[in-house]
């Protein structure tokens, strides 16, 4: 383990992992640090899983620029990194006559931002989505919208980075910057709970905590992140109703409560938008659950509460950075910069929506900034852009399943009864380039425990597999890192 | 596996719990040449293997047995009559044409064809998401059945200090079991104004161990980010709303949920089986035939039973009819009479019946009441107006199934009825 790097990235969410993957193509020694026990556990862990076309973003902002630039990158990205992505298109649905005029504003934004969009009639919307409310009056169709697996995308990017030489240190929390002795305001590394690491560059990709990190660098003291909580429902796959990404007409602070299919075939409803104090407050609340249910019902009246199989909440790292363009009055823009007065620091902040969509463009922008700052960025001869996907049993045809099981019988043993996740897949993830060592890490990678029984069937079996493969006692196995042990002790011995 | 697996079977039974075991034995005894049982666990017996408490077999054997002993009697019989089985194997798909796709670590991936299928997958527990408990998502929120498996099969304690939400049977049984293991069960909370499990479990598992039960109470929120640290309990009013001022923080490390069971019919639906939205199980006739010809259903997959003995009885019937179907000897011209839930009845199983059955056999109608009635009640079957059969019970509670048996003497009345309305009312 070395302690001298060229670049240290703080935070392994989608932005940090994409930046790591983009930088991994150059001959740089890179360290990615993450304070939790896995990648993509913060804002990336819980969101709407959408690749936005770019009609929501205010024209002229960095958010609009990055969104529009990143959207077309997702086809290639998902091919190279082999994660789930479907360019499904998306709709904003006007319900009742009152909402109809607001679609014109979004058509105008789409045109200004440069993404194709088209207004369709309520009748046409109903034809394309039979379960839409009969009160639909018209809709804006945006073909460039898509749905993705944000966990899959982030893990694949991180894995590809690691395959190409990036070092990932989990459970490693940034505490302070290390400063040069010779020169004022020159960052030369970081101090963490796991020791000091030196580098020529430190990149702030701390998501919800980006404000605290940049303040420690002495940058933008006025910038704050207000965590904005969004709650979601997931509905049973076997009763799928919705086939399209359906947005309501947005509210002033959020895109509104949408109803969308997920890549795994479930229906997702949410999010609401509530500012909270605490950056780890992912509580679901009775009021929030009522709000998102009512929001979902507005678009799809036939939703049935009995089909709810999961409830969760995520936090958006909403910042207060003004748009750099003086003609645009917008105070929640991205920050992507090398601050003039601090050397060795790349600052990213305000990464709420559309940051998931924008992440590959943000990564590319970081590369440009480093090049402009004089980094040579010599490409590696052996850089491999491909992250090979591992088999997903449930996505295979019966014939392919039979062949896979014949090759490795562990793929024949189904561990998660609702999502048909096999022992073979679990073992593969435990021994992947970024090993899954907790229950939740396996869940994010394989989708086990996300179905109707929420893990009641698979949990004892998964604990046993984790213990066996990691050489640990089942009592040591955690849900999501230290302090979240699933079991307490053995039962009494039989005398 | 004694014999190598064939590709065609007269009867394939999916699930080797009490319903599946009874169905397989009965199918074989009725004359099916080959019967295959498939189960996802490595042993026969299903959930009975983790039910090490007694209370099984009082009706069937007039003995009070622990779950594994009850299961063993049927396992022995299944083996002695020559039933084949495929264990540690999951059925992935069933087609309306009765093709079965199954995958297992030892047996590999296989495609089987059955003349008749008995679905006997049992039920699953309702989860936190289905009752939408607010709060974060720490370790330490488990269903009671999961805790039961850990303690009784795997040999691990999932916590030391428990709150149990729901007065279902598994929760109450686990309250006692965890106490035996040295854990502290602080409280059982039940949102309904009445017990949802069996009264005998309340007496033997809670009262005898001084574990308090609070009716009309629920968990308002879970506290703790990594591991459960406490729950906030609250009283609810008649409209299920929290009563302000009744909140109480109960420190604990584990919240167990015993908030109901749901028949597990995802596979049945793949085969085209139509489900009753009230029971969440298939619509069935008195032979437990579903709407798909040759697909029968046994046990908790039909509706959630309160006693294993009734599951066994249902399995015996379903297996016999499946064998008859496989051998082409069932009455295809039946004119069915539908049943209907009347006053204070939530549902009735079977949903329809063939009066001709009564010429050879009795038919037991099973139901659950909507509201508890603590005084003597009369269970009545009418054709809408005229009384066909009746029975007196000392009380009727939603947690305990009510049954009423029709026999040969009711044949004419049933045959002439347009429908059979079942009601439970004070005497």
CSV table of N, CA, C and O in Angstrom, one decimal, chain A residues 336-396:
chain,number,residue,atom,x,y,z
A,336,UNK,N,-18.3,22.8,-10.9
A,336,UNK,CA,-17.2,21.9,-11.5
A,336,UNK,C,-16.0,22.8,-11.8
A,336,UNK,O,-16.1,23.6,-12.8
A,337,UNK,N,-15.0,22.8,-10.9
A,337,UNK,CA,-14.0,23.9,-11.0
A,337,UNK,C,-12.7,23.5,-10.4
A,337,UNK,O,-12.6,22.6,-9.5
A,338,UNK,N,-11.7,24.2,-10.9
A,338,UNK,CA,-10.4,24.2,-10.1
A,338,UNK,C,-10.3,25.6,-9.6
A,338,UNK,O,-10.1,26.6,-10.3
A,339,UNK,N,-10.5,25.8,-8.3
A,339,UNK,CA,-10.6,27.1,-7.7
A,339,UNK,C,-9.2,27.8,-7.9
A,339,UNK,O,-8.1,27.2,-7.8
A,340,UNK,N,-9.3,29.1,-8.2
A,340,UNK,CA,-8.0,29.9,-8.6
A,340,UNK,C,-7.1,30.0,-7.4
A,340,UNK,O,-5.9,29.9,-7.6
A,341,UNK,N,-7.6,30.1,-6.2
A,341,UNK,CA,-6.7,30.5,-5.1
A,341,UNK,C,-6.3,29.2,-4.3
A,341,UNK,O,-5.6,29.4,-3.3
A,342,UNK,N,-6.7,28.0,-4.7
A,342,UNK,CA,-6.2,26.8,-3.9
A,342,UNK,C,-5.6,25.9,-5.0
A,342,UNK,O,-6.2,25.5,-5.9
A,343,UNK,N,-4.4,25.5,-4.7
A,343,UNK,CA,-3.7,24.7,-5.7
A,343,UNK,C,-3.9,23.2,-5.4
A,343,UNK,O,-4.0,22.8,-4.2
A,344,UNK,N,-4.0,22.4,-6.4
A,344,UNK,CA,-4.2,20.9,-6.2
A,344,UNK,C,-5.6,20.5,-5.8
A,344,UNK,O,-5.7,19.4,-5.3
A,345,UNK,N,-6.6,21.3,-6.1
A,345,UNK,CA,-7.9,20.9,-5.7
A,345,UNK,C,-8.9,21.0,-6.9
A,345,UNK,O,-9.0,22.1,-7.5
A,346,UNK,N,-9.7,20.0,-7.1
A,346,UNK,CA,-10.8,20.0,-8.1
A,346,UNK,C,-12.0,19.9,-7.3
A,346,UNK,O,-12.2,19.0,-6.5
A,347,UNK,N,-12.9,20.9,-7.5
A,347,UNK,CA,-14.1,21.0,-6.6
A,347,UNK,C,-15.4,20.7,-7.4
A,347,UNK,O,-15.7,21.3,-8.4
A,348,UNK,N,-16.1,19.7,-6.9
A,348,UNK,CA,-17.4,19.3,-7.5
A,348,UNK,C,-18.4,19.5,-6.4
A,348,UNK,O,-18.2,19.0,-5.3
A,349,UNK,N,-19.6,20.1,-6.7
A,349,UNK,CA,-20.6,20.3,-5.7
A,349,UNK,C,-22.0,20.5,-6.3
A,349,UNK,O,-22.1,20.7,-7.5
A,350,UNK,N,-23.0,20.4,-5.4
A,350,UNK,CA,-24.3,20.7,-5.8
A,350,UNK,C,-24.9,19.6,-6.7
A,350,UNK,O,-25.6,19.9,-7.6
A,351,UNK,N,-24.5,18.4,-6.5
A,351,UNK,CA,-24.7,17.3,-7.4
A,351,UNK,C,-26.1,16.6,-7.2
A,351,UNK,O,-26.2,15.4,-7.0
A,352,UNK,N,-27.1,17.5,-7.2
A,352,UNK,CA,-28.5,16.9,-7.2
A,352,UNK,C,-28.9,16.7,-8.7
A,352,UNK,O,-28.1,16.9,-9.6
A,353,UNK,N,-30.1,16.2,-8.9
A,353,UNK,CA,-30.5,15.9,-10.3
A,353,UNK,C,-30.2,17.1,-11.2
A,353,UNK,O,-30.4,18.2,-10.8
A,354,UNK,N,-29.7,16.9,-12.4
A,354,UNK,CA,-29.5,15.6,-13.1
A,354,UNK,C,-28.1,15.1,-13.0
A,354,UNK,O,-27.5,14.6,-14.0
A,355,UNK,N,-27.5,15.0,-11.8
A,355,UNK,CA,-26.1,14.6,-11.6
A,355,UNK,C,-25.9,13.1,-12.1
A,355,UNK,O,-24.8,12.8,-12.6
A,356,UNK,N,-26.9,12.2,-11.8
A,356,UNK,CA,-26.7,10.8,-12.3
A,356,UNK,C,-26.5,10.8,-13.8
A,356,UNK,O,-25.6,10.2,-14.3
A,357,UNK,N,-27.4,11.5,-14.5
A,357,UNK,CA,-27.3,11.6,-15.9
A,357,UNK,C,-26.0,12.2,-16.4
A,357,UNK,O,-25.4,11.7,-17.3
A,358,UNK,N,-25.7,13.3,-15.7
A,358,UNK,CA,-24.6,14.1,-16.1
A,358,UNK,C,-23.2,13.5,-15.8
A,358,UNK,O,-22.2,14.0,-16.3
A,359,UNK,N,-23.2,12.5,-14.9
A,359,UNK,CA,-21.9,12.1,-14.3
A,359,UNK,C,-20.8,11.8,-15.4
A,359,UNK,O,-19.7,12.2,-15.2
A,360,UNK,N,-21.1,11.1,-16.5
A,360,UNK,CA,-20.0,10.9,-17.5
A,360,UNK,C,-19.5,12.2,-18.1
A,360,UNK,O,-18.3,12.3,-18.3
A,361,UNK,N,-20.4,13.2,-18.3
A,361,UNK,CA,-19.9,14.4,-18.8
A,361,UNK,C,-19.1,15.2,-17.8
A,361,UNK,O,-18.1,15.9,-18.1
A,362,UNK,N,-19.5,15.1,-16.5
A,362,UNK,CA,-18.8,15.7,-15.4
A,362,UNK,C,-17.4,15.1,-15.4
A,362,UNK,O,-16.4,15.8,-15.2
A,363,UNK,N,-17.3,13.8,-15.5
A,363,UNK,CA,-16.0,13.1,-15.5
A,363,UNK,C,-15.1,13.6,-16.6
A,363,UNK,O,-13.9,13.9,-16.5
A,364,UNK,N,-15.7,13.8,-17.8
A,364,UNK,CA,-14.9,14.3,-19.0
A,364,UNK,C,-14.5,15.7,-18.7
A,364,UNK,O,-13.3,16.1,-19.1
A,365,UNK,N,-15.3,16.5,-18.1
A,365,UNK,CA,-15.0,17.9,-17.8
A,365,UNK,C,-13.8,18.0,-16.8
A,365,UNK,O,-12.9,18.8,-16.9
A,366,UNK,N,-13.8,17.0,-15.8
A,366,UNK,CA,-12.7,17.0,-14.9
A,366,UNK,C,-11.4,16.7,-15.6
A,366,UNK,O,-10.3,17.3,-15.3
A,367,UNK,N,-11.4,15.8,-16.6
A,367,UNK,CA,-10.2,15.5,-17.4
A,367,UNK,C,-9.8,16.8,-18.1
A,367,UNK,O,-8.6,17.1,-18.1
A,368,UNK,N,-10.7,17.5,-18.7
A,368,UNK,CA,-10.4,18.8,-19.4
A,368,UNK,C,-9.7,19.8,-18.4
A,368,UNK,O,-8.7,20.4,-18.8
A,369,UNK,N,-10.3,19.9,-17.2
A,369,UNK,CA,-9.8,20.9,-16.3
A,369,UNK,C,-8.4,20.5,-15.9
A,369,UNK,O,-7.5,21.4,-15.8
A,370,UNK,N,-8.1,19.2,-15.7
A,370,UNK,CA,-6.7,18.8,-15.3
A,370,UNK,C,-5.8,19.1,-16.4
A,370,UNK,O,-4.6,19.5,-16.2
A,371,UNK,N,-6.2,18.9,-17.6
A,371,UNK,CA,-5.3,19.1,-18.8
A,371,UNK,C,-5.1,20.6,-18.9
A,371,UNK,O,-3.9,21.0,-19.1
A,372,UNK,N,-6.1,21.4,-18.8
A,372,UNK,CA,-5.9,22.9,-18.8
A,372,UNK,C,-4.9,23.3,-17.7
A,372,UNK,O,-4.2,24.3,-17.9
A,373,UNK,N,-5.0,22.6,-16.6
A,373,UNK,CA,-4.1,23.0,-15.5
A,373,UNK,C,-2.7,22.5,-15.7
A,373,UNK,O,-1.8,22.6,-14.8
A,374,UNK,N,-2.4,21.9,-16.8
A,374,UNK,CA,-1.0,21.5,-17.1
A,374,UNK,C,-0.7,20.0,-16.9
A,374,UNK,O,0.5,19.7,-17.1
A,375,UNK,N,-1.7,19.2,-16.6
A,375,UNK,CA,-1.4,17.8,-16.4
A,375,UNK,C,-1.1,17.2,-17.8
A,375,UNK,O,-1.9,17.5,-18.8
A,376,UNK,N,-0.1,16.3,-17.9
A,376,UNK,CA,0.2,15.8,-19.2
A,376,UNK,C,-0.8,14.7,-19.7
A,376,UNK,O,-1.2,14.7,-20.9
A,377,UNK,N,-1.4,14.0,-18.8
A,377,UNK,CA,-2.4,13.0,-19.0
A,377,UNK,C,-2.0,12.0,-20.2
A,377,UNK,O,-2.7,12.0,-21.2
A,378,UNK,N,-1.0,11.3,-20.0
A,378,UNK,CA,-0.5,10.3,-21.0
A,378,UNK,C,-1.4,9.1,-21.0
A,378,UNK,O,-1.6,8.5,-19.9
A,379,UNK,N,-2.0,8.7,-22.1
A,379,UNK,CA,-2.9,7.5,-22.1
A,379,UNK,C,-2.1,6.3,-21.8
A,379,UNK,O,-1.0,6.1,-22.2
A,380,UNK,N,-2.8,5.3,-21.1
A,380,UNK,CA,-2.1,4.0,-20.8
A,380,UNK,C,-2.3,3.2,-22.1
A,380,UNK,O,-3.3,3.2,-22.7
A,381,UNK,N,-1.2,2.4,-22.4
A,381,UNK,CA,-1.3,1.6,-23.5
A,381,UNK,C,-2.3,0.4,-23.3
A,381,UNK,O,-3.0,0.0,-24.2
A,382,UNK,N,-2.4,0.0,-22.1
A,382,UNK,CA,-3.2,-1.2,-21.8
A,382,UNK,C,-4.6,-0.9,-21.2
A,382,UNK,O,-5.2,-1.8,-20.6
A,383,UNK,N,-5.0,0.3,-21.3
A,383,UNK,CA,-6.3,0.7,-20.7
A,383,UNK,C,-7.4,-0.1,-21.4
A,383,UNK,O,-7.5,-0.2,-22.6
A,384,UNK,N,-8.3,-0.7,-20.6
A,384,UNK,CA,-9.4,-1.6,-21.1
A,384,UNK,C,-10.7,-0.9,-20.7
A,384,UNK,O,-11.0,-0.7,-19.6
A,385,UNK,N,-11.4,-0.4,-21.8
A,385,UNK,CA,-12.7,0.3,-21.5
A,385,UNK,C,-13.8,-0.6,-21.2
A,385,UNK,O,-14.9,-0.1,-20.8
A,386,UNK,N,-13.6,-1.9,-21.3
A,386,UNK,CA,-14.7,-2.8,-21.1
A,386,UNK,C,-14.7,-3.4,-19.7
A,386,UNK,O,-13.7,-3.9,-19.2
A,387,UNK,N,-15.9,-3.4,-19.1
A,387,UNK,CA,-16.1,-4.0,-17.8
A,387,UNK,C,-17.0,-5.2,-18.1
A,387,UNK,O,-18.2,-5.0,-18.4
A,388,UNK,N,-16.5,-6.4,-18.2
A,388,UNK,CA,-17.4,-7.5,-18.6
A,388,UNK,C,-18.5,-7.8,-17.5
A,388,UNK,O,-18.2,-7.9,-16.3
A,389,UNK,N,-19.7,-7.9,-17.9
A,389,UNK,CA,-20.8,-8.2,-17.0
A,389,UNK,C,-20.7,-9.7,-16.6
A,389,UNK,O,-20.2,-10.5,-17.4
A,390,UNK,N,-21.2,-10.0,-15.4
A,390,UNK,CA,-21.3,-11.4,-15.0
A,390,UNK,C,-22.7,-11.9,-15.3
A,390,UNK,O,-23.7,-11.1,-15.4
A,391,UNK,N,-22.9,-13.2,-15.4
A,391,UNK,CA,-24.2,-13.7,-15.8
A,391,UNK,C,-25.3,-13.3,-14.7
A,391,UNK,O,-25.1,-13.3,-13.5
A,392,UNK,N,-26.5,-13.0,-15.3
A,392,UNK,CA,-27.6,-12.7,-14.4
A,392,UNK,C,-28.7,-13.8,-14.8
A,392,UNK,O,-29.3,-13.8,-15.8
A,393,UNK,N,-28.8,-14.8,-13.9
A,393,UNK,CA,-29.6,-16.0,-14.2
A,393,UNK,C,-31.0,-15.6,-14.7
A,393,UNK,O,-31.5,-16.2,-15.7
A,394,UNK,N,-31.7,-14.7,-14.0
A,394,UNK,CA,-33.1,-14.5,-14.3
A,394,UNK,C,-33.3,-13.8,-15.7
A,394,UNK,O,-34.4,-13.9,-16.2
A,395,UNK,N,-32.3,-13.2,-16.2
A,395,UNK,CA,-32.4,-12.6,-17.5
A,395,UNK,C,-32.2,-13.5,-18.7
A,395,UNK,O,-32.2,-13.1,-19.8
A,396,UNK,N,-31.8,-14.8,-18.4
A,396,UNK,CA,-31.5,-15.7,-19.4
A,396,UNK,C,-32.7,-16.5,-19.9
A,396,UNK,O,-33.7,-16.7,-19.1
